[in-house]
XYZ file of C-alpha atoms in Angstrom:
734
model
C -20.967 5.388 7.852
C -23.404 3.759 5.387
C -26.115 5.089 7.873
C -25.211 9.291 7.498
C -24.804 8.435 3.328
C -28.643 6.998 3.009
C -30.026 10.164 5.302
C -27.529 12.989 2.869
C -29.691 11.112 0.078
C -32.715 11.455 1.645
C -31.810 15.024 1.970
C -30.792 15.787 -1.428
C -34.162 14.798 -2.836
C -35.731 17.529 -0.614
C -32.994 20.463 -1.372
C -34.601 23.296 -2.680
C -32.089 25.093 -5.755
C -31.045 27.435 -4.741
C -27.315 29.410 -4.903
C -26.293 28.391 -1.605
C -27.138 24.972 -2.438
C -25.255 24.397 -5.149
C -21.657 25.788 -3.018
C -22.761 23.456 0.356
C -22.956 20.549 -2.449
C -19.498 21.133 -3.648
C -18.183 22.028 -0.712
C -19.353 18.469 0.794
C -18.457 16.962 -2.466
C -14.696 18.322 -1.846
C -14.410 17.407 1.899
C -15.047 13.755 1.019
C -12.874 13.806 -1.371
C -10.413 14.702 0.816
C -11.942 11.835 3.396
C -11.482 9.061 0.516
C -14.972 8.577 -0.321
C -14.405 9.207 -4.352
C -17.868 7.933 -5.465
C -19.804 10.012 -2.835
C -17.850 12.350 -3.809
C -18.494 12.555 -7.150
C -22.022 11.871 -6.578
C -22.159 14.872 -4.715
C -20.014 17.246 -7.068
C -22.443 15.799 -10.154
C -25.815 17.423 -7.758
C -23.849 20.575 -7.999
C -23.002 20.832 -11.353
C -26.852 19.948 -12.111
C -28.436 22.626 -9.538
C -25.990 25.082 -10.752
C -26.381 24.672 -14.072
C -30.532 24.868 -13.933
C -30.369 28.178 -11.820
C -27.886 29.895 -14.534
C -24.811 30.241 -12.810
C -22.036 29.743 -15.063
C -19.218 30.702 -12.296
C -20.748 27.795 -9.657
C -21.000 25.299 -12.667
C -17.207 25.760 -13.385
C -16.505 25.571 -9.398
C -18.257 22.802 -9.366
C -16.429 20.511 -12.659
C -13.255 21.573 -11.540
C -13.649 20.028 -8.186
C -15.360 16.774 -10.053
C -12.029 17.224 -12.343
C -10.360 16.763 -9.103
C -12.292 13.548 -8.084
C -12.027 11.668 -10.750
C -8.372 12.257 -11.071
C -8.187 11.231 -7.488
C -10.368 8.341 -8.537
C -8.052 7.667 -11.467
C -4.777 7.856 -9.493
C -6.176 5.179 -6.321
C -7.266 3.222 -9.630
C -3.914 3.242 -10.879
C -2.039 2.472 -7.782
C -4.826 -0.446 -7.504
C -3.716 -2.054 -10.844
C -0.608 -1.408 -11.586
C 0.928 -1.526 -7.357
C 3.807 -4.109 -9.155
C 5.828 -2.239 -11.720
C 9.070 -2.120 -11.483
C 10.682 -0.202 -8.771
C 12.485 2.937 -10.038
C 15.498 4.235 -7.708
C 15.801 6.952 -10.246
C 13.648 10.456 -9.383
C 11.700 10.371 -12.238
C 8.949 12.668 -10.940
C 7.954 12.462 -14.844
C 5.446 8.896 -15.089
C 7.667 6.753 -17.760
C 4.341 4.939 -18.020
C 1.462 5.597 -20.103
C -1.541 4.249 -17.032
C -4.255 0.812 -18.010
C -7.132 1.117 -19.683
C -9.151 1.468 -16.835
C -7.213 4.689 -15.927
C -6.698 5.908 -18.762
C -10.812 5.670 -19.126
C -11.671 7.810 -15.843
C -8.303 10.635 -16.556
C -10.051 11.084 -20.230
C -13.168 11.937 -17.898
C -11.393 14.850 -15.680
C -10.378 16.064 -18.744
C -13.177 16.853 -20.292
C -14.667 18.411 -16.474
C -11.733 20.317 -16.298
C -11.780 21.474 -20.343
C -15.799 22.762 -19.396
C -15.064 23.901 -16.164
C -11.984 26.322 -17.876
C -14.815 27.794 -20.760
C -17.427 28.757 -18.494
C -14.397 30.175 -15.872
C -14.902 34.375 -16.080
C -11.839 34.578 -14.554
C -8.455 34.286 -15.447
C -7.600 32.271 -12.024
C -10.161 30.061 -12.365
C -9.306 29.431 -16.161
C -5.153 28.918 -14.764
C -6.484 26.406 -12.616
C -8.239 24.177 -14.431
C -5.876 24.264 -17.865
C -3.204 23.686 -15.289
C -4.914 20.091 -14.545
C -5.712 19.597 -17.843
C -1.585 20.117 -18.371
C -0.919 17.544 -15.200
C -3.259 14.846 -16.442
C -2.191 15.164 -20.132
C 1.448 14.279 -19.003
C 0.303 11.117 -17.002
C -1.890 9.944 -20.214
C 1.517 11.394 -22.120
C -0.315 13.129 -24.840
C 1.922 15.258 -26.063
C 0.687 17.459 -29.072
C -2.049 18.348 -26.483
C 0.323 19.174 -23.676
C 2.000 21.377 -26.374
C -0.896 22.968 -27.115
C -2.770 23.900 -23.815
C 0.317 25.445 -22.780
C 0.647 27.097 -25.683
C -2.926 28.742 -25.079
C -2.096 29.324 -21.354
C 0.966 31.069 -22.283
C -0.417 33.314 -24.377
C -4.171 33.767 -22.815
C -3.422 33.371 -19.140
C 0.436 34.184 -17.910
C -0.157 37.682 -19.051
C -3.033 38.531 -17.271
C -1.596 36.593 -14.155
C 1.592 39.057 -14.723
C -0.254 42.112 -14.764
C -2.959 41.123 -11.170
C -1.663 42.451 -8.546
C -0.499 39.528 -5.679
C -3.123 36.977 -5.953
C -5.498 37.036 -2.350
C -5.357 33.071 -2.269
C -2.571 30.448 -2.605
C -4.394 28.372 -5.055
C -2.929 30.397 -8.052
C 0.465 29.752 -6.997
C -0.258 25.724 -6.524
C -1.503 26.047 -9.813
C 1.815 27.633 -10.830
C 4.288 24.722 -9.089
C 1.968 22.291 -10.612
C 2.715 24.031 -13.908
C 5.950 24.543 -13.663
C 6.541 20.600 -12.770
C 4.706 19.963 -16.456
C 6.515 21.800 -17.933
C 9.475 20.282 -16.622
C 8.287 16.588 -17.530
C 7.938 17.742 -21.257
C 11.472 19.651 -21.222
C 12.937 15.710 -19.942
C 10.729 13.633 -22.399
C 11.253 15.663 -25.876
C 14.808 16.021 -24.735
C 15.259 19.794 -25.934
C 14.511 23.377 -23.630
C 11.478 24.842 -25.279
C 10.118 26.207 -22.698
C 13.457 27.000 -21.001
C 14.739 25.979 -17.789
C 15.005 30.179 -17.479
C 11.370 30.434 -18.107
C 10.099 27.486 -15.345
C 12.395 28.562 -12.523
C 10.719 32.070 -13.398
C 7.437 30.504 -12.561
C 8.512 28.935 -9.469
C 10.324 32.400 -8.609
C 7.111 34.385 -8.664
C 5.267 31.892 -6.502
C 8.031 32.407 -4.344
C 7.711 36.381 -4.419
C 3.650 36.210 -4.104
C 3.626 34.050 -1.094
C 6.308 35.858 0.531
C 4.459 39.209 -0.520
C 0.910 37.808 1.345
C 2.801 36.184 4.197
C 2.022 32.891 3.569
C 4.699 30.404 4.516
C 2.771 27.300 4.067
C 3.210 28.137 0.084
C 6.126 29.916 0.230
C 7.869 26.588 2.116
C 6.296 24.660 -0.854
C 7.213 26.798 -3.777
C 11.016 27.371 -2.244
C 11.470 23.542 -2.218
C 9.994 22.907 -5.680
C 12.531 25.147 -7.131
C 15.632 23.428 -5.618
C 13.860 20.471 -7.280
C 13.756 22.157 -10.451
C 17.601 23.475 -10.171
C 18.083 19.388 -8.873
C 16.481 18.331 -12.112
C 18.051 20.576 -14.202
C 21.369 19.974 -13.332
C 20.745 16.556 -14.223
C 19.088 16.874 -17.619
C 22.271 19.500 -19.065
C 24.866 17.047 -17.413
C 25.361 15.596 -20.830
C 25.286 19.628 -22.489
C 26.363 22.211 -20.113
C 29.853 23.155 -18.143
C 30.655 21.874 -14.928
C 30.931 25.718 -13.837
C 27.258 25.958 -15.005
C 25.979 22.335 -13.614
C 27.335 23.279 -10.076
C 25.832 26.574 -10.339
C 22.686 24.756 -10.483
C 23.492 21.763 -7.769
C 24.338 24.857 -5.655
C 21.127 26.804 -5.910
C 19.201 23.398 -5.546
C 20.825 22.877 -2.000
C 20.623 26.719 -1.171
C 16.585 26.830 -1.615
C 15.797 23.436 -0.136
C 17.727 24.290 2.809
C 15.571 27.347 2.917
C 12.356 25.617 2.368
C 13.333 23.317 5.165
C 14.401 25.297 7.761
C 11.108 27.261 6.640
C 9.070 24.321 7.292
C 10.692 23.393 10.410
C 10.223 26.743 11.968
C 7.952 27.030 15.097
C 5.929 29.960 13.263
C 5.074 27.249 10.187
C 5.927 23.712 11.660
C 4.818 21.460 8.800
C 6.207 18.347 9.100
C 4.296 16.668 6.197
C 6.231 19.364 3.749
C 9.611 19.145 5.846
C 10.070 15.296 4.549
C 10.001 16.167 1.419
C 13.040 18.219 1.677
C 14.839 16.567 4.312
C 14.395 13.541 1.310
C 15.719 16.330 -1.364
C 18.486 17.789 0.584
C 19.496 13.879 1.057
C 19.305 12.946 -3.006
C 21.443 16.194 -3.745
C 24.109 15.242 -0.826
C 24.174 11.824 -1.878
C 25.058 13.151 -5.458
C 27.957 15.981 -4.589
C 29.157 12.077 -3.020
C 28.426 12.945 0.854
C 26.887 9.672 1.607
C 27.185 10.370 5.847
C 25.822 13.947 5.251
C 23.033 11.839 2.960
C 22.398 9.303 5.612
C 21.218 11.789 8.223
C 19.390 13.560 5.960
C 17.310 10.376 5.080
C 17.563 9.195 8.607
C 16.181 12.383 9.092
C 13.207 12.453 6.788
C 12.287 8.841 7.552
C 11.846 9.668 11.796
C 9.778 12.504 9.593
C 7.437 10.027 8.552
C 7.710 7.736 11.351
C 6.286 10.329 13.688
C 3.557 11.394 11.153
C 2.674 7.823 10.090
C -1.313 7.595 10.954
C -1.390 11.287 10.190
C -0.415 11.583 6.464
C -3.006 10.328 4.804
C -5.505 12.911 7.000
C -2.770 15.827 6.092
C -2.354 15.076 2.518
C -4.593 12.549 1.037
C -3.234 11.946 -2.443
C -0.394 9.882 -0.186
C -2.483 7.565 0.073
C -2.311 6.585 -4.006
C 1.556 7.949 -4.406
C 2.700 6.382 -1.491
C 5.279 3.771 -4.162
C 6.668 7.318 -5.382
C 6.187 10.014 -2.904
C 7.065 7.996 0.548
C 8.249 4.447 -0.123
C 11.787 5.787 -2.116
C 12.380 7.666 0.963
C 13.031 4.393 3.068
C 14.693 2.367 0.387
C 17.108 4.784 -1.370
C 18.016 4.816 2.397
C 18.823 1.686 2.995
C 20.511 1.464 0.071
C 23.395 3.986 1.092
C 23.137 1.829 4.842
C 24.150 -0.846 2.903
C 27.081 0.633 0.756
C 30.277 -1.568 2.339
C 31.613 1.836 3.432
C 29.026 2.555 5.229
C 27.199 -0.638 6.457
C 24.924 0.087 9.281
C 22.849 -2.906 9.363
C 21.044 -2.737 12.661
C 19.449 0.827 11.108
C 18.868 -1.031 7.782
C 16.766 -3.502 9.578
C 14.990 -1.023 11.653
C 14.645 1.120 8.331
C 13.232 -1.829 6.760
C 10.586 -1.903 9.867
C 9.795 1.156 9.632
C 8.784 1.120 5.511
C 6.471 -1.555 6.683
C 4.873 -0.183 9.370
C 3.874 2.816 7.420
C 2.635 0.545 4.335
C 0.264 -1.077 7.087
C -0.973 2.775 7.816
C -1.502 3.595 4.393
C -3.206 0.876 3.914
C -5.688 1.335 7.056
C -5.776 4.694 6.656
C -7.059 5.801 10.148
C -5.346 3.325 12.766
C -2.893 4.187 15.089
C -0.761 1.019 14.574
C 0.464 0.618 18.313
C 4.297 -0.621 18.293
C 6.605 -2.036 20.882
C 10.201 -2.400 21.280
C 10.968 -6.419 21.008
C 14.495 -8.586 19.836
C 14.450 -11.298 18.755
C 16.086 -13.496 21.256
C 13.678 -12.754 24.004
C 10.875 -13.474 21.840
C 12.071 -16.650 20.321
C 15.386 -18.319 20.782
C 14.486 -20.858 17.786
C 14.090 -18.285 15.098
C 15.718 -16.274 12.796
C 13.947 -13.496 11.119
C 14.715 -12.738 7.474
C 14.256 -9.174 6.011
C 14.647 -9.196 2.138
C 14.506 -5.653 0.687
C 14.220 -5.192 -3.412
C 16.661 -2.662 -4.385
C 16.213 -0.620 -8.025
C 19.589 -3.323 -9.321
C 19.740 -5.672 -6.910
C 17.752 -7.866 -4.005
C 19.379 -7.135 -0.384
C 18.754 -9.600 2.672
C 19.274 -9.081 6.072
C 19.435 -11.905 8.144
C 18.790 -11.931 11.925
C 19.994 -14.870 14.190
C 18.866 -15.623 17.518
C 21.397 -14.267 19.023
C 21.311 -10.953 17.992
C 23.542 -11.928 15.603
C 23.703 -9.680 12.000
C 24.462 -10.251 8.162
C 23.249 -9.603 4.957
C 23.774 -10.779 1.464
C 22.741 -9.769 -2.007
C 21.864 -10.945 -5.432
C 21.905 -9.048 -8.547
C 18.501 -8.317 -10.782
C 17.329 -10.985 -12.451
C 17.276 -9.448 -16.444
C 13.733 -9.351 -16.179
C 13.656 -7.523 -12.892
C 12.171 -9.133 -9.684
C 8.595 -7.696 -10.098
C 8.196 -9.374 -12.841
C 10.015 -12.423 -12.302
C 8.037 -12.552 -9.325
C 4.886 -11.847 -10.623
C 4.864 -14.395 -13.389
C 6.303 -16.837 -10.202
C 2.730 -16.348 -8.360
C 0.473 -17.170 -11.902
C 2.421 -20.325 -11.993
C 1.409 -21.363 -8.234
C -2.043 -20.190 -7.866
C -3.039 -21.855 -10.977
C -5.366 -24.886 -10.302
C -3.511 -28.212 -11.326
C -5.633 -30.395 -13.219
C -6.567 -34.150 -11.649
C -3.071 -35.519 -10.913
C -0.935 -33.060 -12.614
C 2.827 -31.247 -11.215
C 2.777 -29.395 -14.467
C 2.208 -26.107 -12.789
C 5.409 -27.868 -9.908
C 6.990 -28.346 -12.127
C 7.173 -25.215 -13.857
C 7.586 -23.491 -11.203
C 10.528 -26.015 -8.788
C 13.150 -23.771 -10.884
C 11.843 -20.628 -9.944
C 11.311 -21.548 -6.485
C 14.954 -22.843 -6.379
C 16.387 -19.755 -7.641
C 14.618 -17.927 -5.010
C 15.472 -20.323 -2.824
C 19.114 -19.528 -3.359
C 18.304 -15.873 -2.518
C 17.165 -16.027 0.586
C 17.876 -19.059 2.220
C 21.285 -20.453 0.557
C 23.838 -17.781 1.651
C 22.169 -18.583 5.614
C 21.998 -22.532 5.696
C 25.146 -22.782 7.788
C 24.236 -19.962 10.257
C 20.575 -21.635 10.704
C 22.050 -24.529 11.460
C 24.847 -23.316 13.965
C 22.023 -21.429 15.896
C 19.714 -24.790 15.246
C 17.075 -22.741 14.181
C 13.601 -24.589 14.050
C 11.792 -21.104 12.676
C 11.810 -18.403 9.899
C 10.005 -15.674 10.274
C 9.845 -13.293 7.020
C 9.624 -9.483 6.968
C 8.654 -10.018 3.282
C 8.942 -7.101 0.709
C 6.808 -6.246 -2.527
C 6.186 -8.696 -4.945
C 7.982 -11.720 -2.504
C 5.112 -10.775 -0.121
C 2.825 -13.088 -2.956
C 5.489 -16.289 -2.949
C 4.430 -18.413 -0.646
C 7.734 -19.463 1.502
C 7.188 -22.712 2.628
C 7.441 -23.700 -1.130
C 11.019 -23.007 -1.901
C 13.106 -25.409 -2.866
C 16.306 -26.619 -2.490
C 16.523 -29.260 -5.224
C 15.414 -32.272 -3.011
C 13.240 -30.694 -0.110
C 10.881 -27.408 0.331
C 11.485 -25.174 2.553
C 8.500 -26.440 5.010
C 10.136 -29.922 5.485
C 13.041 -28.114 7.468
C 11.179 -25.127 9.236
C 8.373 -23.968 10.474
C 7.220 -20.775 8.420
C 5.792 -17.410 9.622
C 5.331 -13.406 7.790
C 5.303 -10.440 9.597
C 4.724 -7.102 8.725
C 6.869 -6.165 11.889
C 8.350 -6.881 14.617
C 7.396 -4.363 16.561
C 3.842 -5.517 15.996
C 4.179 -9.112 17.902
C 3.021 -9.498 21.751
C 4.839 -12.681 22.933
C 2.660 -14.970 24.286
C 1.835 -18.311 23.693
C -1.395 -20.378 23.565
C -2.310 -21.731 27.035
C -3.091 -25.239 27.782
C -6.990 -24.865 28.528
C -7.229 -22.370 25.848
C -8.372 -24.305 22.714
C -11.742 -22.800 22.708
C -12.995 -22.480 18.984
C -15.868 -20.222 17.700
C -16.555 -21.289 14.100
C -18.380 -19.456 11.907
C -19.047 -21.139 8.216
C -21.490 -20.454 4.465
C -22.009 -23.111 2.739
C -24.655 -21.644 0.459
C -23.626 -19.307 -1.858
C -27.252 -19.865 -4.046
C -29.641 -18.309 -1.704
C -29.746 -14.658 0.225
C -26.325 -13.685 -1.326
C -25.507 -10.275 -1.029
C -23.201 -10.668 -3.817
C -22.881 -13.125 -7.549
C -20.729 -15.162 -8.501
C -19.620 -17.093 -5.705
C -19.568 -20.835 -5.909
C -21.391 -22.848 -2.538
C -18.511 -24.489 -0.501
C -19.471 -27.645 -0.282
C -17.175 -29.423 2.441
C -17.166 -26.634 5.162
C -19.776 -27.945 7.391
C -18.015 -31.280 7.545
C -15.085 -29.234 8.200
C -16.412 -27.881 11.186
C -17.934 -31.028 12.256
C -14.692 -32.422 12.234
C -12.529 -29.577 14.333
C -15.080 -29.857 16.671
C -14.270 -33.635 17.318
C -10.815 -32.300 18.047
C -11.931 -28.971 19.925
C -14.272 -27.422 21.631
C -16.193 -24.841 19.370
C -19.254 -23.351 19.335
C -20.822 -22.853 15.727
C -22.526 -20.734 13.522
C -23.381 -22.264 10.288
C -25.279 -20.572 7.355
C -28.515 -18.756 8.776
C -27.429 -18.981 11.814
C -23.954 -16.951 11.155
C -25.022 -13.437 10.996
C -23.111 -10.472 11.919
C -25.093 -10.116 15.075
C -24.766 -13.267 16.356
C -21.056 -13.121 16.074
C -20.913 -10.457 17.770
C -23.139 -11.609 20.508
C -21.086 -14.836 20.710
C -17.407 -12.899 21.060
C -19.191 -10.763 23.909
C -20.993 -13.532 25.612
C -17.781 -15.966 26.098
C -13.358 -15.925 25.471
C -12.885 -17.417 22.135
C -8.871 -17.733 22.062
C -9.275 -18.385 18.656
C -11.918 -17.186 16.001
C -12.230 -19.693 12.725
C -14.112 -18.737 9.626
C -14.720 -21.086 6.788
C -17.023 -18.649 4.345
C -16.142 -16.627 1.279
C -14.355 -13.151 1.167
C -11.558 -11.332 0.115
C -8.282 -9.767 0.822
C -8.189 -7.048 -1.468
C -6.158 -4.159 -2.426
C -7.918 -2.026 -0.293
C -8.635 -2.081 3.558
C -12.652 -0.962 2.448
C -13.066 -3.466 -0.146
C -11.057 -6.331 2.675
C -14.127 -8.281 3.766
C -16.444 -11.579 4.578
C -19.564 -12.937 3.796
C -21.449 -13.795 6.037
C -25.268 -15.228 5.937
C -27.111 -11.521 6.454
C -24.645 -9.605 4.440
C -21.288 -9.333 3.425
C -18.851 -7.687 6.940
C -15.893 -5.356 5.684
C -12.388 -5.168 7.922
C -13.775 -2.124 10.099
C -16.935 -3.618 11.105
C -15.242 -7.364 11.155
C -12.850 -5.455 13.696
C -15.314 -3.764 15.928
C -17.529 -7.008 15.908
C -14.459 -9.370 17.038
C -13.291 -6.974 19.827
C -14.748 -7.996 23.002
C -17.231 -4.923 24.303
C -16.951 -5.541 28.287
C -13.484 -3.910 29.484
C -13.519 -6.447 32.275
C -13.083 -9.701 29.823
C -10.831 -7.792 27.694
C -9.131 -10.308 25.782
C -6.731 -9.997 22.767
C -8.054 -13.397 20.503
C -4.903 -15.825 19.991
C -5.510 -16.802 16.215
C -7.745 -15.869 13.192
C -8.186 -18.269 10.923
C -10.005 -17.669 7.120
C -10.186 -21.018 5.488
C -11.976 -20.341 2.474
C -11.256 -16.719 1.532
C -9.490 -15.581 -1.304
C -6.628 -12.677 -1.870
C -6.039 -10.440 -4.400
C -4.326 -12.621 -6.256
C -0.910 -11.573 -7.369
C -0.782 -8.454 -5.173
C 2.028 -7.743 -3.103
C -0.539 -5.815 -0.884
C -2.499 -9.409 -0.049
C -0.297 -9.585 3.290
C -1.160 -6.579 4.485
C -4.288 -7.198 4.152
C -4.524 -10.222 6.269
C -2.348 -7.917 8.524
C -4.979 -5.104 8.697
C -7.478 -7.919 9.781
C -5.479 -8.812 12.487
C -5.092 -5.376 13.561
C -8.128 -4.421 13.064
C -9.641 -7.305 15.862
C -7.087 -7.248 17.876
C -5.812 -10.547 17.088
C -2.456 -11.991 17.554
C -1.991 -14.179 14.758
C -3.865 -14.809 11.077
C -4.403 -17.732 9.433
C -5.286 -17.299 5.713
C -4.395 -18.601 1.298
C -2.675 -16.284 -0.588
C -4.852 -18.271 -3.357
C -8.632 -19.473 -3.913
C -7.643 -23.230 -2.938
C -9.158 -26.584 -2.731
C -12.611 -27.087 -0.562
C -11.611 -30.485 0.344
C -7.893 -30.559 0.658
C -8.639 -27.042 2.587
C -10.888 -29.399 5.307
C -8.291 -31.560 5.696
C -5.482 -29.153 6.532
C -7.777 -27.540 9.009
C -8.753 -30.682 10.898
C -5.095 -31.478 11.152
C -4.144 -28.291 12.030
C -6.544 -27.742 15.799
C -5.084 -31.589 16.026
C -1.494 -30.528 15.838
C -2.233 -26.833 17.751
C -4.071 -29.000 20.845
C -1.594 -31.165 20.791
C 0.830 -28.851 21.065
C -0.421 -27.419 23.605
C -1.274 -30.125 25.891
C 1.834 -30.958 25.499
C 4.003 -27.756 25.221
C 5.637 -29.310 22.675
C 5.162 -27.094 19.802
C 4.266 -23.577 18.626
C 1.236 -22.581 15.908
C 3.643 -22.024 13.192
C 4.946 -25.365 13.817
C 0.954 -27.183 14.409
C 0.729 -25.149 10.569
C 4.008 -26.537 9.350
C 2.637 -30.290 10.121
C -0.145 -29.560 8.558
C 0.740 -28.387 5.607
C 3.146 -32.002 5.384
C -0.167 -33.754 5.934
C -1.064 -32.735 2.679
C 2.407 -32.920 0.782
C 3.137 -36.395 2.147
C -0.410 -37.393 2.827
C -1.797 -40.399 0.726
C -3.602 -38.072 -2.231
C -1.634 -37.517 -4.800
C -3.215 -34.936 -5.760
C -2.598 -33.054 -2.459
C 0.982 -32.848 -2.615
C 0.949 -30.411 -5.341
C 2.045 -26.668 -3.929
C -1.129 -25.244 -5.034
C -2.989 -27.440 -2.523
C -1.142 -26.397 0.367
C 1.680 -23.778 -0.047
C -1.026 -21.007 0.020
C -1.670 -20.973 3.799
C 0.155 -18.732 5.804
C 0.588 -17.832 9.183
C 1.027 -13.828 9.848
C 1.911 -12.114 12.984
C 2.934 -13.981 16.128
C 3.797 -18.136 15.494
C 4.289 -18.801 19.022
């Protein structure tokens, strides 16, 4: 916590110079890196370096510099994960980075390179030098600095490897992990330059050394990793050499890949070791090998086992492997996607299992976003939840968009669309930019530019299902969206004459398994409304405009439903919690600037006294008295902005709801107009009150009618999708 961190900083000011304190600072920095507190880790490791330097402790300086390089590399990975979150999904097993990082990521990686270089120069043993050089090599691979890569690898071969070979068995596993890392970097170099220097045989020998070291040391975990990576290198080399090697040689490599993968998997699953965080990687690898052999049934079984293992790990995965949060798109997500791809092959089609895998991927992403929350799931059938709702599951694969439609009677159907020439992710990113671009007064240019793409999306997602939806008398469409599809408002899909919102109520959910079926009941419309209009004074963050219509918005809502208002100075973190604990509020309405960011820790709202992040907000909104414990039915954010264009904005909204124990959330996909938002919100509460009093419509329908009040209203300007389409309902739509 920030309070604990303040105490640490205070202690540092009085910390005496000593070798043990330099080491303690380094260890604490390493722990903070594992916990994901990268900026704090960086701060402490710099302190450790400074102390070791003052005491002229070269080896301790080297160790701290190595640790700082690792923290900076993690920070670079994090930046890459956030800034490149929309890169194209690739179904091939490309373990090497096929594109250079962005400017900001590159700068951080280059800082890490410098520290690795200094760590290597100050290191007093070949072991320490090797670890620093190998980490350098890994970064040079990601930066695609191949001449420097070649120089560094030659230095390792000439100066380090001979001394390591002459050593006895390494006493620590770090050397063997460095050998594994080194082998993988060399494999990337070989594939990049399409040559056999260094040879695959040399790379394999490095991994065999790591296996033998671990075996002689009795280190089962390292052995399981080394065996699995040995299988992976045989897998990679077989693919790389398929155009130049004989069929017999390729078959031998494939057999060895299978052999070592099976050995690694058996060891990882053994009662002696039991390491599911390792096992899933080799289950996935086994699935790929079987798929490439043409054994699709065997591949599905192996992939299914990998997904089952990941599902069992879920919230523990980040703890077991702290890098996984930022490697999710490379190391976890493809397991689910590749299994869905196999399950949707015509001769092996299993729509029920494919749908379950899609739901599992959504939950895994939410867990990865929240990091430390155990998301509770439950089996819920759509017909039991809402007999007038259909669920649409689109999933983006490398060459096509697959859609699974779940009808109210439990029937599952599927349809697919080939990928557009520019790829789905680029198509969707461009469309989001057009939609979120604020139009000029009475200017529908952005809307007209978007309509052809919105119609194309309608043809992908809705048109093939139209007949079935009419036959089943569906009234609500629930979307479990994938990737960049989350950044597009489904309400704005266009059939050539009408927007989708004109025909159906619409809701989004990360997974049906998160929902607890329950309607708002008569007498439950009591709202706690917190808002802020003034962002010029006492503002903890600069750059926010005043929200002049918020006061009017809350006053107008109060004319429709009972409201307890906290406005400006009365809207503090303490007053919010006091009100939540004093009365039961089924609806909490927050009208202030805030942000649903790409990271949970940067998702926040701005109260009068300070910013409140997602973790704190969740705690504030949960009733502390167990005898009065009741979920918030609806959490409304009327002025918060999302990370526009991000595929993770919906995760931020769902994450807030999970933290707060709320059944559903209304928020926006982009920062919208203050006046139109106020109008829409008043209409939303009118519809909610009418629907509950008369038991006629659900929350999704109430939002639909509020959106239609702008789309079909007297203010021509507000008919543009920019003003009404951004509002989405995430979670329970009943």
